[in-house]
Structures are given as C-alpha cells and as structure tokens.
Amino acid sequence: MLSSSSLSVPSFRNVLLLSVVIRISLILYSEWHDAHSVVKYTDVDYRVFSDAASFLLHPGPGDTTNRAQGPLKELFGRALNIGDPYTRETFRYTPLLALLVTPNGWLLPSFGKYIFALCDIINGILIYRLLKTEILPAASTATRNATLDKGNAKGQGAEHAGQSAECMIERSATLYSAVHLLNPLVFSISTRGSSESVLSLFVLLTLYAAMKGRWDLASVLLGLSTHWKIYPVVYGISCLGVVGGSQEGGAAKESRTWKEYVKTIVNKRTLRFAVVSAGTFGLLGIGCYAIWGYPFLYESYLYHLHRLDHRHNFSPYFYLTYLTYPSLGASSSEALSLWTKILRSPLTSFAPQMGLALGFGLLFGRRKEDLVFTWFLQTCVFVIFNKVCTSQYFLWYLLLLPLLLPRLSLSRRESVLYGAVWIGTQALWLSEAYRLEFLGENVFVGLWLRSLFYVVGNCWVLVGIMRAYR
C-alpha cells in the first residue's frame, strides 16, 4: 500500500529510539500535569489498577476484610496472607494485572505506565520482525522473481536484484512498524495508564508463534491472552483451520468437499491445539479462583456478560440499554416485560457479534499467510458489534493494521477516503457525546443516530479493506 521508495525512511533503530523518547517524555509530563491540573492526564483506570495492587499487597486484619476469598483460604487460613484486589470497586480484570503493577505502591507510582509503554515498544519490534521475516518477503516474491528474470534477460547478475529486494523490505518494514510505534492513539493510551498494550503483546506473541509454525507455543499464548481478556478466543477458530488444513510440510491442504473440510477442523492436530489452549486458560483460571474465589470469576468474566453501559459508548446498543435501565426505585423482583428481557439479554448483541467473528474465522482462516487478514476482520466485527465500545477497543484491530497494509491494494484516494470516514464517524459521535456528558443536554436520540452512522461507516470501510486484500 505504501511505497517506501518514494519516501525518505529513517532506520528502524532511529524510529525505535524516537518512540522510546516520546513515551518517556509523556510519562514524565503526566506526573507534572496531574500535580498541577484538576483535569488529569492519567486515565482513571490506572488509579483503579494501583488501588487494586495496594489491596493485594496489604490484606486486612480480619478474616473477611480484604483477604483472598478462594478455597485455599479454608485450607491455609491466615497463612494465606494475600489481599483481595476486588476490594477495589470497578476492578474487573485478572488479578495478574494487579500483581504486575504492585511496584506502583513501593517503588514508583508510574511504574505501571513504564511497563505498558515497554509493551508498546516490544509490540513494535515484533511487528517489525514479522514484516521483515514473514509478511513482506511473501508479498514481494512475485516482484523479485520478475526482477530476476528481467536481470537475467539483460545479462545482469541476480545478486544486485536480491540486494535491492532486501533493502526494499528493510525500508518497508521500518515504515509499517512506525505506523504502530509513532501512532498518537497508541502511545497516548499506554502513557495515560491503560493496560491494553499488555494484552496486545500476548496477541502479537501468539501470532508470531503461529506464523513461525510453533503451534504448541501459540496455543499456550492464546490461552494466556484469553485469560487476560476474553475476546482473543475468536482467533482460535482460524488457528484451527490453519493447523488442521496444513500437511506435514506446512502447506495448506485444499478441501473439495464438506467432509474434507470438516476433517481439516476436527483432527489430531486441531484437538491438540484446542486442548493445550483450553488447558492453559483453565489452569490460569483455576489458579486464580483457588486464591481469590468467586470475586475473580464474577468480576473478570461474568460481569461482562450482563454489564449495562448507557454512557461513554460508541455502540448503538447504549440507547436500548438506557431505555431499559433499572430505575432507582425498582425492585429486583419486579416482573420485566418480554421486550425488556430481550433488550437486556446478552444474546441480543452476542449472537450477531460472535456469528460474524467466528464465521470470518471459518471462511478465511485456511492458510497461515491469511492469518493477519482473518484476525483483523474478526477483531473489527467483534469491536463494531460489541454492546460496549470505547476508543481503547480500537487498539485491538489497529495493532494488526501495520501487518495488513502490505497486502492491501489501495489507491491514495481510497486510503484518504477510508481514513476520513473512520475518523469522521468518531468525530461526529464525539461532538454529540460532548453535549450529553459535559453540557447535560438531552441528545440521546441524536447520539443514537450517530452511533448508527458509526457502525455503517466502519462496516463500509471494512468491506473496502476486504476488497483491497490480495
């Protein structure tokens, strides 16, 4: 998509150094800004992480006050001197996240931000390595062969053509990885204290292992990713298609009948992948449940099935949630109408969302070379049709965009148009959300209509990307 030959591209080392400087500078600035301004630079979630880590490190003196509530408590009693991170309200993540940022309390308040920024940097390095070793060489094979043929016809050596191709791959890998490393949305979110970069690291490591054909490692990393946040589970179906459809040499096996297709999804290789991945997820979950009990299970997973977000939400479902939101005086035993039950049901949004995400995985997840494209599509439809959608969710698919760009055949006009629609639909929504959140105006209907524009616009862009994929 982008031509590095027409651009002056710095070395990857310089891009990496600049991205490190930007992140460190913003973290240092955030400390000064938060100390001098009422409106904080640091995300409120970072304070939630820090408080949860503090509760984890400092259990209460009683038997039930801020102490881990898992089955191990019955076995070891007070010997299990571990606090409960879920004592902090609105902490709805794996306790491993609280454990990761425990140095916030005893070493440096911004320790977690540096960890999140470091994950950003490692993600950029992984993207660069994938581009250089897997994606760009495959995309440039035809061009290199044509160059070699032309060079041989003119009596030129193949060495010069090979060196030229390697130089082009290096420049292109640097350019595309800079799309992640120097993306303002990426580095601003991580330096504000969002933990999305940690999950992104697990997802990229899973993809890296899959692209290298190390499927046992990929299955373990997929289980870890799903434990951290549930959405990467959709990648499992596309991995099964690649694992099951590959022969011993790693080439994709073409299936002509539906029986052959089913055999590529259900066989010894796919069962091994599924068992290892599910086993990793299960072991992590059992371990956390054994220590922290039901609060871990509810806050990390069950809560998200029936959460009701009627604000700060790009999804059109926010208005339906608002219309059926429980009133303050309503009794929990009050009978609900069938319509209200349908609107509140997780299946209302879950069915189309997962149907599309898993369907794309089954349809396109057949070759290792198409994994990036398939994961990108699955992530996009998961985010677009999720009943809760915030700006942080965009990072889930933007992470894969630098890896997809080399395989897109888009004109400059199309690139500008798709970018304008993607940004424009968000700006349109945010302008109306400002009137609701800060001015207190009753603009729920107008905001809902703009949410519909957001969904339609994003779907239109996604269809354009699918058509441009080669």
Coordinates of C-alpha atoms in Angstrom, one line a residue:
M1 CA 0.0 0.0 0.0
L2 CA 2.7 2.5 1.0
S3 CA 5.8 2.9 -1.2
S4 CA 9.0 3.3 0.8
S5 CA 10.9 4.0 -2.4
S6 CA 9.3 7.4 -2.7
L7 CA 9.8 8.3 0.9
S8 CA 12.9 9.1 3.0
V9 CA 12.7 6.4 5.7
P10 CA 14.9 6.6 8.7
S11 CA 16.4 3.4 10.1
F12 CA 14.3 1.2 12.4
R13 CA 16.7 1.9 15.2
N14 CA 16.0 5.7 15.0
V15 CA 12.3 5.1 14.8
L16 CA 12.5 2.9 17.9
L17 CA 14.6 5.5 19.8
L18 CA 12.2 8.3 18.9
S19 CA 9.2 6.2 20.1
V20 CA 11.0 5.5 23.4
V21 CA 11.7 9.2 23.9
I22 CA 8.1 10.1 23.2
R23 CA 6.7 7.7 25.7
I24 CA 9.2 8.5 28.5
S25 CA 8.6 12.2 27.9
L26 CA 4.8 11.8 28.1
I27 CA 5.0 9.8 31.3
L28 CA 7.2 12.4 32.9
Y29 CA 4.9 15.1 31.7
S30 CA 1.9 13.2 33.1
E31 CA 3.4 13.4 36.6
W32 CA 3.8 17.2 36.3
H33 CA 0.4 17.7 34.7
D34 CA -1.5 15.6 37.3
A35 CA 0.2 17.6 40.1
H36 CA -0.8 21.0 38.6
S37 CA -4.2 20.4 36.9
V38 CA -7.7 19.4 38.0
V39 CA -8.3 17.5 34.7
K40 CA -5.8 14.7 34.9
Y41 CA -3.7 13.3 32.1
T42 CA -3.7 9.8 33.7
D43 CA -6.6 7.6 33.0
V44 CA -8.9 6.8 35.9
D45 CA -8.3 3.1 35.2
Y46 CA -4.7 3.5 36.2
R47 CA -5.8 4.6 39.6
V48 CA -8.0 1.5 39.8
F49 CA -5.1 -0.7 38.9
S50 CA -2.9 1.0 41.6
D51 CA -5.6 0.7 44.3
A52 CA -6.2 -3.0 43.4
A53 CA -2.4 -3.7 43.7
S54 CA -2.4 -1.9 47.1
F55 CA -5.3 -4.1 48.3
L56 CA -3.4 -7.1 47.0
L57 CA -0.3 -6.3 48.9
H58 CA -1.9 -5.2 52.2
P59 CA -4.6 -7.7 53.4
G60 CA -6.8 -6.6 56.2
P61 CA -6.5 -7.8 59.8
G62 CA -9.8 -9.7 59.9
D63 CA -10.9 -13.0 58.4
T64 CA -13.1 -11.4 55.7
T65 CA -11.9 -7.9 55.3
N66 CA -9.7 -7.5 52.2
R67 CA -8.5 -11.1 52.1
A68 CA -8.4 -13.6 49.3
Q69 CA -11.7 -15.5 49.4
G70 CA -10.8 -18.6 47.4
P71 CA -10.9 -22.3 48.5
L72 CA -7.2 -22.1 49.6
K73 CA -8.3 -19.8 52.4
E74 CA -10.2 -22.7 54.0
L75 CA -7.0 -24.9 53.8
F76 CA -4.4 -22.4 54.9
G77 CA -6.4 -19.8 56.9
R78 CA -4.4 -16.8 57.9
A79 CA -1.3 -18.4 56.5
L80 CA -2.5 -17.3 53.1
N81 CA -1.7 -13.7 53.7
I82 CA -2.9 -12.3 50.4
G83 CA -5.2 -9.4 49.9
D84 CA -8.2 -9.2 47.5
P85 CA -7.8 -6.8 44.5
Y86 CA -11.5 -6.9 44.0
T87 CA -12.0 -5.0 47.2
R88 CA -11.4 -2.0 44.9
E89 CA -14.7 -1.4 43.2
T90 CA -14.7 -1.4 39.3
F91 CA -11.5 -3.5 39.2
R92 CA -12.8 -6.1 36.6
Y93 CA -9.6 -7.6 35.3
T94 CA -7.5 -10.6 36.0
P95 CA -5.6 -10.4 39.4
L96 CA -2.4 -10.9 37.4
L97 CA -2.8 -7.3 36.2
A98 CA -2.9 -6.0 39.8
L99 CA 0.1 -8.2 40.6
L100 CA 2.0 -6.7 37.6
V101 CA 1.7 -3.2 38.9
T102 CA 2.3 -3.8 42.6
P103 CA 5.6 -1.8 42.4
N104 CA 3.4 1.3 41.9
G105 CA 3.0 1.4 45.7
W106 CA 6.5 0.7 46.9
L107 CA 8.8 1.7 44.0
L108 CA 7.4 4.3 41.7
P109 CA 3.8 5.5 41.1
S110 CA 4.4 5.5 37.4
F111 CA 5.9 2.0 37.3
G112 CA 2.9 0.6 35.5
K113 CA 3.0 3.2 32.8
Y114 CA 6.6 2.3 32.1
I115 CA 5.6 -1.3 31.8
F116 CA 2.7 -0.5 29.5
A117 CA 5.0 1.7 27.4
L118 CA 7.6 -1.0 27.3
C119 CA 5.0 -3.5 26.0
D120 CA 4.2 -0.9 23.2
I121 CA 7.9 -0.9 22.2
I122 CA 8.1 -4.7 22.2
N123 CA 5.0 -4.8 20.1
G124 CA 6.7 -2.5 17.6
I125 CA 9.7 -4.8 17.5
L126 CA 7.5 -7.9 16.9
I127 CA 5.6 -6.1 14.1
Y128 CA 9.0 -5.2 12.5
R129 CA 10.2 -8.8 12.8
L130 CA 7.0 -10.3 11.4
L131 CA 7.1 -7.8 8.5
K132 CA 10.7 -8.4 7.7
T133 CA 10.8 -12.2 8.0
E134 CA 7.3 -13.4 7.1
I135 CA 4.9 -10.8 5.5
L136 CA 7.0 -8.6 3.2
P137 CA 9.1 -11.5 1.7
A138 CA 6.0 -13.3 0.8
A139 CA 4.4 -10.2 -0.7
S140 CA 7.4 -9.3 -2.7
T141 CA 8.2 -12.8 -4.1
A142 CA 6.5 -12.2 -7.4
T143 CA 8.1 -8.8 -7.9
R144 CA 11.5 -10.2 -7.0
N145 CA 11.1 -13.1 -9.4
A146 CA 10.1 -10.7 -12.2
T147 CA 13.2 -8.6 -11.5
L148 CA 15.5 -11.6 -11.5
D149 CA 14.0 -12.7 -14.9
K150 CA 14.5 -9.3 -16.4
G151 CA 18.0 -9.1 -15.0
N152 CA 18.9 -12.5 -16.4
A153 CA 17.5 -11.5 -19.8
K154 CA 19.7 -8.4 -19.9
G155 CA 22.7 -10.3 -18.7
Q156 CA 22.7 -8.7 -15.2
G157 CA 23.5 -10.6 -12.1
A158 CA 20.9 -11.8 -9.7
E159 CA 22.9 -10.6 -6.7
H160 CA 22.1 -6.9 -7.3
A161 CA 18.3 -7.7 -7.6
G162 CA 18.4 -9.7 -4.4
Q163 CA 20.2 -6.9 -2.5
S164 CA 17.7 -4.4 -3.9
A165 CA 14.8 -6.5 -2.7
E166 CA 16.4 -6.9 0.8
C167 CA 16.8 -3.1 1.0
M168 CA 13.2 -2.5 0.0
I169 CA 12.0 -5.0 2.6
E170 CA 14.0 -3.3 5.3
R171 CA 12.7 0.2 4.4
S172 CA 9.1 -1.1 4.2
A173 CA 9.3 -2.9 7.5
T174 CA 10.6 0.2 9.2
L175 CA 7.8 2.3 7.6
Y176 CA 5.0 0.0 8.5
S177 CA 6.2 -0.6 12.1
A178 CA 6.3 3.2 12.5
V179 CA 2.6 3.1 11.9
H180 CA 2.3 1.5 15.4
L181 CA 5.3 2.9 17.2
L182 CA 4.6 6.6 16.3
N183 CA 0.8 6.3 16.4
P184 CA -0.5 9.1 18.7
L185 CA -3.5 7.0 19.7
V186 CA -1.2 4.1 20.7
F187 CA 1.3 6.0 22.8
S188 CA -1.2 8.3 24.4
I189 CA -3.3 5.5 25.7
S190 CA -0.4 3.5 27.1
T191 CA 1.2 6.5 28.7
R192 CA -2.1 7.5 30.3
G193 CA -2.1 4.2 32.1
S194 CA -4.2 1.9 30.0
S195 CA -3.1 -1.8 30.1
E196 CA -4.2 -2.6 26.5
S197 CA -0.6 -2.9 25.4
V198 CA -0.1 -5.9 27.7
L199 CA -2.9 -7.8 26.0
S200 CA -1.6 -6.6 22.6
L201 CA 1.8 -8.1 23.5
F202 CA 0.2 -11.5 24.2
V203 CA -1.8 -11.4 21.0
L204 CA 1.2 -10.5 18.9
L205 CA 3.3 -13.2 20.5
T206 CA 0.5 -15.7 19.7
L207 CA 0.5 -14.5 16.1
Y208 CA 4.3 -14.6 15.9
A209 CA 4.4 -18.2 17.1
A210 CA 1.6 -19.2 14.7
M211 CA 3.4 -17.5 11.7
K212 CA 6.6 -19.4 12.6
G213 CA 4.6 -22.7 12.8
R214 CA 5.2 -23.2 16.5
W215 CA 1.6 -24.2 17.3
D216 CA 2.1 -25.6 20.8
L217 CA 3.6 -22.3 21.9
A218 CA 0.8 -20.5 20.0
S219 CA -1.8 -22.5 21.8
V220 CA -0.3 -21.7 25.2
L221 CA -0.1 -18.0 24.4
L222 CA -3.7 -17.9 23.1
G223 CA -4.9 -19.4 26.4
L224 CA -2.9 -16.7 28.2
S225 CA -4.4 -14.0 26.0
T226 CA -7.9 -15.2 26.6
H227 CA -7.4 -15.3 30.3
W228 CA -6.2 -11.7 30.3
K229 CA -9.2 -10.6 28.3
I230 CA -11.8 -12.9 26.7
Y231 CA -12.0 -11.6 23.1
P232 CA -8.9 -13.3 21.7
V233 CA -10.9 -16.6 21.9
V234 CA -12.3 -15.8 18.4
Y235 CA -8.8 -16.3 17.0
G236 CA -8.9 -20.0 18.0
I237 CA -11.2 -20.9 15.1
S238 CA -9.0 -19.5 12.5
C239 CA -5.9 -21.2 14.1
L240 CA -7.8 -24.5 14.0
G241 CA -8.4 -24.0 10.2
V242 CA -4.7 -23.4 9.6
V243 CA -3.4 -26.1 11.9
G244 CA -5.9 -28.8 10.6
G245 CA -5.6 -27.8 7.0
S246 CA -1.8 -28.0 6.9
Q247 CA 0.2 -31.1 5.9
E248 CA 3.4 -32.2 7.5
G249 CA 5.4 -29.9 5.4
G250 CA 3.2 -26.9 6.5
A251 CA 1.5 -26.3 3.1
A252 CA -2.3 -25.7 3.1
K253 CA -4.4 -28.7 2.2
E254 CA -7.2 -27.9 -0.2
S255 CA -10.6 -29.4 0.7
R256 CA -13.0 -30.0 -2.1
T257 CA -16.0 -31.5 -0.2
W258 CA -17.6 -30.6 3.1
K259 CA -16.4 -33.8 4.6
E260 CA -12.8 -33.0 3.8
Y261 CA -13.4 -29.5 5.2
V262 CA -14.8 -30.9 8.5
K263 CA -11.7 -33.2 8.7
T264 CA -9.5 -30.1 8.5
I265 CA -11.3 -28.6 11.5
V266 CA -11.5 -31.8 13.6
N267 CA -8.4 -34.0 13.6
K268 CA -5.5 -34.9 15.9
R269 CA -3.6 -31.6 15.3
T270 CA -6.6 -29.4 16.0
L271 CA -7.6 -31.4 19.1
R272 CA -4.1 -31.0 20.4
F273 CA -4.2 -27.2 19.8
A274 CA -7.6 -26.9 21.4
V275 CA -6.7 -29.0 24.5
V276 CA -3.4 -27.1 25.1
S277 CA -5.0 -23.7 24.7
A278 CA -8.1 -24.5 26.7
G279 CA -5.9 -26.2 29.3
T280 CA -3.8 -23.1 29.7
F281 CA -6.8 -20.9 30.1
G282 CA -8.3 -23.4 32.5
L283 CA -5.2 -23.7 34.7
L284 CA -4.8 -20.0 35.0
G285 CA -8.5 -19.6 35.8
I286 CA -8.4 -22.4 38.4
G287 CA -5.3 -21.0 40.0
C288 CA -6.8 -17.5 40.3
Y289 CA -10.1 -19.0 41.6
A290 CA -8.4 -21.1 44.2
I291 CA -6.8 -18.0 45.6
W292 CA -9.4 -15.2 45.1
G293 CA -12.6 -17.3 44.7
Y294 CA -15.9 -16.1 43.2
P295 CA -15.0 -12.4 43.1
F296 CA -12.4 -13.3 40.5
L297 CA -14.8 -15.3 38.4
Y298 CA -17.5 -12.7 38.5
E299 CA -15.5 -9.5 38.0
S300 CA -13.2 -10.9 35.3
Y301 CA -15.8 -12.8 33.2
L302 CA -19.4 -13.0 34.4
Y303 CA -19.9 -9.3 34.9
H304 CA -19.1 -8.5 31.2
L305 CA -22.0 -10.8 30.1
H306 CA -24.7 -8.5 31.6
R307 CA -23.0 -5.2 32.1
L308 CA -25.2 -2.2 31.3
D309 CA -23.3 0.8 29.8
H310 CA -25.6 3.6 28.7
R311 CA -22.9 6.3 28.6
H312 CA -19.4 6.6 27.1
N313 CA -20.2 4.0 24.5
F314 CA -20.0 4.2 20.7
S315 CA -22.3 1.2 20.3
P316 CA -25.9 1.8 19.2
Y317 CA -26.9 -0.7 22.0
F318 CA -26.2 2.1 24.5
Y319 CA -29.7 3.7 23.8
L320 CA -31.5 0.4 24.2
T321 CA -29.7 -0.1 27.5
Y322 CA -30.6 3.5 28.6
L323 CA -34.3 2.9 27.8
T324 CA -34.4 -0.3 29.8
Y325 CA -32.0 0.7 32.6
P326 CA -33.3 -0.3 36.1
S327 CA -34.8 2.7 37.9
L328 CA -33.6 3.5 41.4
G329 CA -36.9 2.6 43.0
A330 CA -37.4 -0.6 41.1
S331 CA -37.5 -3.8 43.0
S332 CA -35.2 -6.6 41.9
S333 CA -38.2 -9.0 41.9
E334 CA -40.3 -6.7 39.7
A335 CA -41.6 -8.5 36.6
L336 CA -40.0 -7.4 33.4
S337 CA -41.7 -7.3 30.0
L338 CA -40.6 -9.7 27.3
W339 CA -39.3 -6.7 25.3
T340 CA -37.2 -5.5 28.2
K341 CA -35.8 -9.0 28.8
I342 CA -34.8 -9.3 25.1
L343 CA -33.1 -6.0 25.1
R344 CA -31.2 -6.7 28.3
S345 CA -30.2 -10.2 27.2
P346 CA -26.5 -10.7 26.4
L347 CA -27.6 -12.8 23.4
T348 CA -29.1 -9.7 21.7
S349 CA -25.7 -8.4 20.8
F350 CA -23.7 -11.6 21.4
A351 CA -25.3 -13.6 18.6
P352 CA -24.5 -11.3 15.6
Q353 CA -21.2 -10.3 17.0
M354 CA -19.9 -13.9 17.6
G355 CA -21.6 -15.2 14.5
L356 CA -19.7 -12.8 12.3
A357 CA -16.4 -13.2 14.2
L358 CA -16.4 -17.0 14.1
G359 CA -17.8 -17.0 10.6
F360 CA -14.9 -15.0 9.3
G361 CA -12.6 -17.3 11.1
L362 CA -14.1 -20.3 9.4
L363 CA -14.2 -18.7 6.0
F364 CA -10.8 -17.1 5.7
G365 CA -8.7 -19.0 8.3
R366 CA -7.4 -21.6 5.9
R367 CA -3.8 -20.5 5.3
K368 CA -1.0 -19.3 7.5
E369 CA -0.4 -16.4 5.1
D370 CA -4.0 -15.1 5.7
L371 CA -4.0 -15.2 9.5
V372 CA -3.3 -11.5 9.8
F373 CA -6.2 -10.6 7.4
T374 CA -8.5 -13.1 9.2
W375 CA -7.6 -11.8 12.7
F376 CA -8.1 -8.3 11.6
L377 CA -11.6 -9.0 10.2
Q378 CA -12.6 -11.0 13.3
T379 CA -11.4 -8.2 15.6
C380 CA -13.1 -5.5 13.6
V381 CA -16.5 -7.1 13.7
F382 CA -16.1 -8.0 17.3
V383 CA -15.5 -4.4 18.2
I384 CA -18.0 -2.8 15.8
F385 CA -20.9 -5.1 17.0
N386 CA -19.9 -5.3 20.7
K387 CA -22.6 -3.9 23.0
V388 CA -19.8 -1.8 24.7
C389 CA -17.3 0.1 22.6
T390 CA -14.8 2.7 23.6
S391 CA -11.7 4.3 22.0
Q392 CA -9.4 1.8 23.7
Y393 CA -11.1 -1.0 21.8
F394 CA -9.9 0.4 18.5
L395 CA -6.4 -0.6 19.5
W396 CA -7.4 -4.2 19.2
Y397 CA -7.5 -4.1 15.4
L398 CA -5.2 -1.1 14.9
L399 CA -2.5 -3.4 16.3
L400 CA -2.8 -5.7 13.3
L401 CA -3.1 -2.9 10.7
P402 CA 0.7 -2.4 10.1
L403 CA 0.9 -6.1 9.3
L404 CA -2.0 -6.0 6.9
L405 CA -1.1 -2.9 4.9
P406 CA 1.5 -4.6 2.7
R407 CA -1.2 -6.9 1.4
L408 CA -3.7 -4.1 0.6
S409 CA -4.0 -2.7 -2.9
L410 CA -5.5 0.7 -2.2
S411 CA -5.1 3.9 -4.2
R412 CA -4.2 7.1 -2.5
R413 CA -7.8 8.4 -2.9
E414 CA -9.2 5.2 -1.3
S415 CA -6.8 5.4 1.6
V416 CA -7.7 9.0 2.3
L417 CA -11.4 8.3 1.9
Y418 CA -11.4 5.3 4.2
G419 CA -9.3 7.2 6.8
A420 CA -11.6 10.2 6.7
V421 CA -14.8 8.0 7.1
W422 CA -13.2 6.2 10.1
I423 CA -12.1 9.4 11.8
G424 CA -15.2 11.3 10.7
T425 CA -17.7 8.9 12.2
Q426 CA -15.9 9.1 15.6
A427 CA -15.7 12.9 15.5
L428 CA -19.4 13.1 14.6
W429 CA -20.3 10.9 17.6
L430 CA -17.9 12.7 20.0
S431 CA -19.3 16.1 19.1
E432 CA -22.8 14.9 20.2
A433 CA -21.5 13.0 23.2
Y434 CA -19.9 16.2 24.5
R435 CA -23.3 17.8 24.6
L436 CA -24.6 14.9 26.6
E437 CA -21.7 14.4 29.0
F438 CA -20.5 18.0 29.6
L439 CA -23.5 20.2 28.8
G440 CA -26.1 17.8 30.2
E441 CA -28.4 18.2 27.2
N442 CA -31.0 15.6 26.3
V443 CA -29.5 14.4 23.0
F444 CA -29.9 10.6 23.4
V445 CA -31.8 10.2 20.1
G446 CA -29.2 12.2 18.2
L447 CA -26.4 10.3 19.8
W448 CA -28.0 7.0 18.9
L449 CA -28.4 8.0 15.3
R450 CA -24.7 9.0 15.2
S451 CA -23.9 5.6 16.7
L452 CA -25.7 4.0 13.7
F453 CA -23.6 6.2 11.4
Y454 CA -20.5 4.9 13.2
V455 CA -21.5 1.3 12.6
V456 CA -22.4 1.8 9.0
G457 CA -19.3 3.8 8.3
N458 CA -17.0 1.3 9.9
C459 CA -18.6 -1.6 8.1
W460 CA -18.2 0.3 4.8
V461 CA -14.5 0.8 5.5
L462 CA -14.1 -2.9 6.4
V463 CA -15.7 -4.0 3.2
G464 CA -13.4 -1.8 1.2
I465 CA -10.4 -3.3 3.0
M466 CA -11.7 -6.8 2.2
R467 CA -11.9 -5.9 -1.5
A468 CA -8.4 -4.4 -1.4
Y469 CA -6.8 -7.5 0.1
R470 CA -4.6 -9.5 -2.3

